[in-house]
Short mmCIF file of C-alpha atoms in Angstrom, two decimals:
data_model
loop_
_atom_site.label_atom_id
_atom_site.label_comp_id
_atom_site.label_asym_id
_atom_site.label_seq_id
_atom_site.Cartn_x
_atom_site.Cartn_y
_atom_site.Cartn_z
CA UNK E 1 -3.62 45.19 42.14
CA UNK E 2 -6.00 43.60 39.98
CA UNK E 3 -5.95 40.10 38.37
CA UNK E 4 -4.57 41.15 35.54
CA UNK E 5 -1.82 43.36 36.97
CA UNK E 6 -1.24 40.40 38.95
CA UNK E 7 -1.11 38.03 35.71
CA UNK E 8 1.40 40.19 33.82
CA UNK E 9 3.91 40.97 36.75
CA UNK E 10 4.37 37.08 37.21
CA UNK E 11 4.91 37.24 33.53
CA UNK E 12 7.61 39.74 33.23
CA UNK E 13 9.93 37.59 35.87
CA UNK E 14 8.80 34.62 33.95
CA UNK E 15 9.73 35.54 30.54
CA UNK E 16 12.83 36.98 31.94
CA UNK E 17 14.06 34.00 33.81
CA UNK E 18 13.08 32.20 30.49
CA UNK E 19 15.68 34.33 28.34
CA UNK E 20 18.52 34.03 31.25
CA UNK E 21 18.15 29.91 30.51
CA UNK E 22 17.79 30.04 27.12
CA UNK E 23 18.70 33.06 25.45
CA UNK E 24 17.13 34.02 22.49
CA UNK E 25 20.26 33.22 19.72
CA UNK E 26 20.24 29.52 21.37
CA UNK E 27 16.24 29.33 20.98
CA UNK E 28 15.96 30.41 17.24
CA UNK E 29 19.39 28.23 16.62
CA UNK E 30 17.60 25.30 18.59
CA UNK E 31 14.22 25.78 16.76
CA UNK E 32 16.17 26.90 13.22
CA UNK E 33 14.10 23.09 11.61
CA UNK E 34 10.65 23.97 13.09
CA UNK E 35 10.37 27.59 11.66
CA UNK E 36 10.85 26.32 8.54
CA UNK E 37 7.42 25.40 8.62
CA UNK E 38 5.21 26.76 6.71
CA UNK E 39 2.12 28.24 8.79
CA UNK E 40 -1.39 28.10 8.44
CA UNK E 41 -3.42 31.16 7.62
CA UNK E 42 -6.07 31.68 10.61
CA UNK E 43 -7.74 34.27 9.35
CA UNK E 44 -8.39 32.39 5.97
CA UNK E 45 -9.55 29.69 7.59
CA UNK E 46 -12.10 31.84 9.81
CA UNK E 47 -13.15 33.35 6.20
CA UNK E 48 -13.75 29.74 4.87
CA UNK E 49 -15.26 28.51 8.16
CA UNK E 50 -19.22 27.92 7.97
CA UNK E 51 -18.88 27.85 11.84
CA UNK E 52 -15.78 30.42 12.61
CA UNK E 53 -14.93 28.51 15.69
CA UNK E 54 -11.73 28.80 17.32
CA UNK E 55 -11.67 25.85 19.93
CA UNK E 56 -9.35 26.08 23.13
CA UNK E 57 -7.47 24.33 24.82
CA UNK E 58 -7.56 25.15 28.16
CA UNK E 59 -7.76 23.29 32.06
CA UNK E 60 -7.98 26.18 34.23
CA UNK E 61 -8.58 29.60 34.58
CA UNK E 62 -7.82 32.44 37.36
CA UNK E 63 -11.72 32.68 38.11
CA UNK E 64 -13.34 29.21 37.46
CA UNK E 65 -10.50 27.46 38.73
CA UNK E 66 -10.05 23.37 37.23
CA UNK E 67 -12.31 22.88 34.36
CA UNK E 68 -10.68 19.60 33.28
CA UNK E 69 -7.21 19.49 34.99
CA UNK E 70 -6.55 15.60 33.54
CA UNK E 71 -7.04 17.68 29.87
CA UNK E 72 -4.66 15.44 27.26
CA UNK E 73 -3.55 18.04 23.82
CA UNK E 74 -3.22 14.58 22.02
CA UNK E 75 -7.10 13.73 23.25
CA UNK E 76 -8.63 17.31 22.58
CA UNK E 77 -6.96 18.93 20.23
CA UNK E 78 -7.66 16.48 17.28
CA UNK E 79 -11.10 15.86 18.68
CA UNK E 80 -11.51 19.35 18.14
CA UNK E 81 -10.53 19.22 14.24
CA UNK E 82 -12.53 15.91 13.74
CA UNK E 83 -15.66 18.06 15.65
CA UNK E 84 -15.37 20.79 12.91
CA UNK E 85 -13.55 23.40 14.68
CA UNK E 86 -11.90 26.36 11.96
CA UNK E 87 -8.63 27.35 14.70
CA UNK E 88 -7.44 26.07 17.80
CA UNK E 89 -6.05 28.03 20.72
CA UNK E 90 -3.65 26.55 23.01
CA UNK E 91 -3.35 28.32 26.64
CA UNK E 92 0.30 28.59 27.57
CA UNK E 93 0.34 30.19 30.73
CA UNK E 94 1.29 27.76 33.27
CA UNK E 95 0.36 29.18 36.66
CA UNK E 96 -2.90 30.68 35.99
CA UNK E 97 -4.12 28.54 33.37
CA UNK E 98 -2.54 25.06 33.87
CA UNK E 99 -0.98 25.25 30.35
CA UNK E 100 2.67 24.91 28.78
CA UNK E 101 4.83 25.78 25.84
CA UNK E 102 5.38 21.94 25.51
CA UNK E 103 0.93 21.82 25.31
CA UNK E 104 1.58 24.22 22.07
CA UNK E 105 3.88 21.78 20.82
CA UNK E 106 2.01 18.71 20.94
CA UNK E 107 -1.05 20.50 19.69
CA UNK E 108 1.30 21.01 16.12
CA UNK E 109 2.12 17.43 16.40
CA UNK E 110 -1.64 16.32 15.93
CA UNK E 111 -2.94 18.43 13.71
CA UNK E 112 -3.40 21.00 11.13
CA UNK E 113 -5.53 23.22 12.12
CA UNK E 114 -4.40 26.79 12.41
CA UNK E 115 -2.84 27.03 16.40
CA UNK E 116 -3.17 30.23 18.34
CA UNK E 117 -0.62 31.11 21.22
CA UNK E 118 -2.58 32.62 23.84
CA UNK E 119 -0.80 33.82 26.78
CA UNK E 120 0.26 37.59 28.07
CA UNK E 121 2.64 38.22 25.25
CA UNK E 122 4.36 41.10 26.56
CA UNK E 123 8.04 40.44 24.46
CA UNK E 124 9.57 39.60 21.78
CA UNK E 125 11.07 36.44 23.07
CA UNK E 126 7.78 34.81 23.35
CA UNK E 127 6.98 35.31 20.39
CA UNK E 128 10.07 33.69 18.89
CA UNK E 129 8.71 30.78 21.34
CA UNK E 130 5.50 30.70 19.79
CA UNK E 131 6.88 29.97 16.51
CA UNK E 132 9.10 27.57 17.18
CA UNK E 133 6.81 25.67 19.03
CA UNK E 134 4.37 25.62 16.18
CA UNK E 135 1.84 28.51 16.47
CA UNK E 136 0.52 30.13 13.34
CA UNK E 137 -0.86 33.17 15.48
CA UNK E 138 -0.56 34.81 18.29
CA UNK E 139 -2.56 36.81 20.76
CA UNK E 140 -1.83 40.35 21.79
CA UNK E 141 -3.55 41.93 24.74
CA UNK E 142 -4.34 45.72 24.42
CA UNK E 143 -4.50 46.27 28.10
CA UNK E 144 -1.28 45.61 28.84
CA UNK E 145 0.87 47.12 25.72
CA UNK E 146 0.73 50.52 24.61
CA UNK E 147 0.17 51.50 21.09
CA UNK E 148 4.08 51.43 20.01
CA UNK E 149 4.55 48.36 21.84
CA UNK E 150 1.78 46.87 20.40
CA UNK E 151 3.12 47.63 16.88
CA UNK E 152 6.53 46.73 17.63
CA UNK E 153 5.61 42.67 18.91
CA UNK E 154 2.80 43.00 15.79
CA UNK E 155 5.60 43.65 12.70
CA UNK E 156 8.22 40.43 14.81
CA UNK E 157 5.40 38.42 14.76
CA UNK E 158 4.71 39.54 10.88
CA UNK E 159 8.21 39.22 9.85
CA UNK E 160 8.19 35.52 11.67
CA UNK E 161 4.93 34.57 9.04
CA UNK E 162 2.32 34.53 11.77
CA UNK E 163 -0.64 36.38 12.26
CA UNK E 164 -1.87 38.66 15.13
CA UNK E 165 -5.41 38.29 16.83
CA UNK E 166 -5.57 42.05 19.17
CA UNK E 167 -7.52 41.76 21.94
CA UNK E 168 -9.70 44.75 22.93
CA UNK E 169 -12.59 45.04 26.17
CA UNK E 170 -13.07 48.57 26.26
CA UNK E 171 -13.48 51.20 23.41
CA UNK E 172 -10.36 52.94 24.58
CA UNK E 173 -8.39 50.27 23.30
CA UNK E 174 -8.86 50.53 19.87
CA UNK E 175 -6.19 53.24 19.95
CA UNK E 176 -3.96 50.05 19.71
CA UNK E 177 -5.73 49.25 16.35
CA UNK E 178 -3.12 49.47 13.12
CA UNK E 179 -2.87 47.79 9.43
CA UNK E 180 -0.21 45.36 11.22
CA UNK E 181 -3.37 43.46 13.07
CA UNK E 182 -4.90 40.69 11.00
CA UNK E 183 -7.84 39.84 13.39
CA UNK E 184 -9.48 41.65 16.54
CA UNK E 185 -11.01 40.36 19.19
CA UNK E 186 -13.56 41.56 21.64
CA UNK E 187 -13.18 39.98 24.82
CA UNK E 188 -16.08 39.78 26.67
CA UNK E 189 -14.54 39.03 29.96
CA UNK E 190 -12.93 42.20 31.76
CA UNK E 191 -9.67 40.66 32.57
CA UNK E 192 -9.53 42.84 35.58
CA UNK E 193 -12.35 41.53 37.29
CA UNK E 194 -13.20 38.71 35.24
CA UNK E 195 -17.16 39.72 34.87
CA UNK E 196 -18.40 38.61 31.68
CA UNK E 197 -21.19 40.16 29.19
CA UNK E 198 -21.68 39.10 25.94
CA UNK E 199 -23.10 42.40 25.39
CA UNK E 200 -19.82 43.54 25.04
CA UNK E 201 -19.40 42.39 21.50
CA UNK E 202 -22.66 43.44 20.27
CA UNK E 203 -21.61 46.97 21.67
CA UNK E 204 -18.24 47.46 20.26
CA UNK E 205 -19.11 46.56 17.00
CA UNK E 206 -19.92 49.60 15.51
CA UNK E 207 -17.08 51.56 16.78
CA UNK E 208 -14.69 48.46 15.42
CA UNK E 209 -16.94 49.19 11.95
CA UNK E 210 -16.14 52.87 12.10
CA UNK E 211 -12.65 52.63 13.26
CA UNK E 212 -11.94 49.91 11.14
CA UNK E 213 -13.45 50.59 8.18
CA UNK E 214 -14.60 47.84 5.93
CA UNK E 215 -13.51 45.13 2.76
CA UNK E 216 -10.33 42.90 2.78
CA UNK E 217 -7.90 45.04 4.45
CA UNK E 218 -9.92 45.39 7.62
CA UNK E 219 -9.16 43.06 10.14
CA UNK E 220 -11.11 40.23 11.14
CA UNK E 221 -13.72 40.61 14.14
CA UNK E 222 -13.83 37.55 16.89
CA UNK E 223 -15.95 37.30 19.78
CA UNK E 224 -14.09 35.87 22.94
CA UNK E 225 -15.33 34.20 26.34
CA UNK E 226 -18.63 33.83 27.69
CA UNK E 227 -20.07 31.57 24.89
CA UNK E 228 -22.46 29.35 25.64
CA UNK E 229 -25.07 29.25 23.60
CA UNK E 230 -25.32 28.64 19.72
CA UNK E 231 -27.86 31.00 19.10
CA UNK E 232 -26.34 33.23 20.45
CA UNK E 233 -22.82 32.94 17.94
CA UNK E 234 -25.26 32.91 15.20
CA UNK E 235 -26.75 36.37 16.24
CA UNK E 236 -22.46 37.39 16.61
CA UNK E 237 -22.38 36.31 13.32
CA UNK E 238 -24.99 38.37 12.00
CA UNK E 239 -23.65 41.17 13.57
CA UNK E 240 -20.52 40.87 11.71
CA UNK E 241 -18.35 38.50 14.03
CA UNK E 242 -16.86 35.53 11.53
CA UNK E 243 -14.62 34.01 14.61
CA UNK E 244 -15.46 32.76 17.86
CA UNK E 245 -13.05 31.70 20.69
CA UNK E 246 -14.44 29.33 22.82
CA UNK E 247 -12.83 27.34 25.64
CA UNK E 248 -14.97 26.79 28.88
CA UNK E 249 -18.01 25.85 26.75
CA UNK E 250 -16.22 22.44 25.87
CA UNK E 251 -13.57 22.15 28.35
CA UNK E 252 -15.90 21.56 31.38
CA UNK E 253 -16.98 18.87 29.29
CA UNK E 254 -16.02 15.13 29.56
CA UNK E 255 -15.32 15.44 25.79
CA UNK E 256 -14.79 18.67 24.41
CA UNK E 257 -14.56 17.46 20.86
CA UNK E 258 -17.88 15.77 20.79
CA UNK E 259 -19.12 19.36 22.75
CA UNK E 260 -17.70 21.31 20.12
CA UNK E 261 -19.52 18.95 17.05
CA UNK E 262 -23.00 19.37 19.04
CA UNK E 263 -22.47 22.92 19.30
CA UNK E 264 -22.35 23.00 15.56
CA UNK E 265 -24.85 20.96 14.61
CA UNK E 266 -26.96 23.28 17.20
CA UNK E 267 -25.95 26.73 15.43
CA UNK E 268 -26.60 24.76 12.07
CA UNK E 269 -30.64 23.83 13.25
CA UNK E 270 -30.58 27.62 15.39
CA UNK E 271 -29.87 28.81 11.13
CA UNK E 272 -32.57 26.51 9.54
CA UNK E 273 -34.98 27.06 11.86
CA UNK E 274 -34.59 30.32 11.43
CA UNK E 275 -34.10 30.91 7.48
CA UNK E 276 -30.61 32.91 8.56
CA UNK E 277 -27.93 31.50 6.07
CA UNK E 278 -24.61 30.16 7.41
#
């Protein structure tokens, strides 16, 4: 068993001793105030974005272990507005990533940036979670749905007014592409094994250009994990990438926000320097 395997069978008895505590009637009659909320367009804000940065939150993960286990939403999270960033993501998984539900929560508190649950959404319920805990988006995994399933938790999360990032690693998985996906990712970590090329983006792109097609209806493309250096988003960008999910970058930092700003101003002098427009 893999890491991943690993990852979403801890998540199945998870989500399911989640539902036996709080069933989903009592969650959505709990949350009923909340989800009247109106959400925040992530995908229009990646559009507007001159950097296309989607910050995350995040103190651990399965293959780096701590990267700032003291981590504070209320510190980061509105440094990470303040620093320029176009979306934040919010790790939920508790176990594997040192996150929480109540981390999403707090995040919507602070701010209004667009919020991104990222976990292993593999049901519905979590999805009526993310919205009542304030997320505008969530994050589907292709490995580990299937096409129909995929569909299925995309049109709940549509008819709950949030937005769907897919994530894809391999070509294969852009079987699980449909017009219900607002945004897809390219993960450039193998969630398997957790090796990470950057390569990966650059790579898929033109299968994502001929599968996707091009012009409004298209989803938007975002580049996740492994970046690190500004020149290197800027060459993403030309390639057609307009978001970028970055976590470990900033998080290893002592202050993520003020990371995130210098990263900016970095892919801003990377551009001049350059002649490449924003």
């Amino acid at each position: 068993m893999d890491i991943l395997e690993t990852i979403v069978a801890h998540k199945r008895r998870e989500v399911a001793s989640q539902q036996a505590a709080v069933p989903s009637e009592r969650l959505l009659a709990m949350g009923a105030a909340r989800m009247s909320r109106p959400v925040n367009s992530m995908r229009r804000a990646l559009e507007r974005s001159p950097s296309g940065i989607i910050a995350e939150f995040k103190r651990r993960s399965p293959s780096k272990g701590w990267l700032h286990a003291g981590a504070r939403v209320e510190e980061v999270v509105p440094a990470y507005e303040r620093g320029g960033a176009a979306a934040c993501s919010v790790l939920t998984d508790g176990d594997f990533f040192g996150g929480s539900l109540g981390d999403l929560q707090r995040a919507r508190a602070q701010v209004r940036l667009p919020l991104l649950r990222k976990d292993f959404i593999i049901d519905e319920y979590q999805l009526f979670q993310a919205r009542v805990m304030g997320a505008d988006a969530v994050l589907l995994i292709a490995a580990t749905l299937t096409r129909s399933e995929c569909l299925r938790l995309a049109r709940t999360a549509h008819a709950m007014e949030m937005e769907v990032l897919l994530e894809i690693h391999h070509e294969r998985e852009l079987a699980c592409l449909h017009p219900e996906i607002d945004m897809l990712g390219v993960n450039n970590r193998n969630l398997g094994t957790f090796h990470t090329t950057v390569e990966n983006s650059f790579r898929l792109m033109e299968r994502i250009r001929a599968e996707a097609g091009a012009g409004a209806a298209s989803p938007l493309s975002v580049s996740e994990s492994g970046l690190s250096e500004a020149a290197t988003v800027v060459q993403l960008r030309e390639a057609g990438f307009r978001g970028f999910l970055i976590g470990e970058t900033f998080m290893k930092t002592d202050r993520p926000g003020e990371a995130l700003a210098a990263f900016i101003a970095q892919m801003n002098s990377h551009e001049q320097s350059t002649g490449r427009p924003a």
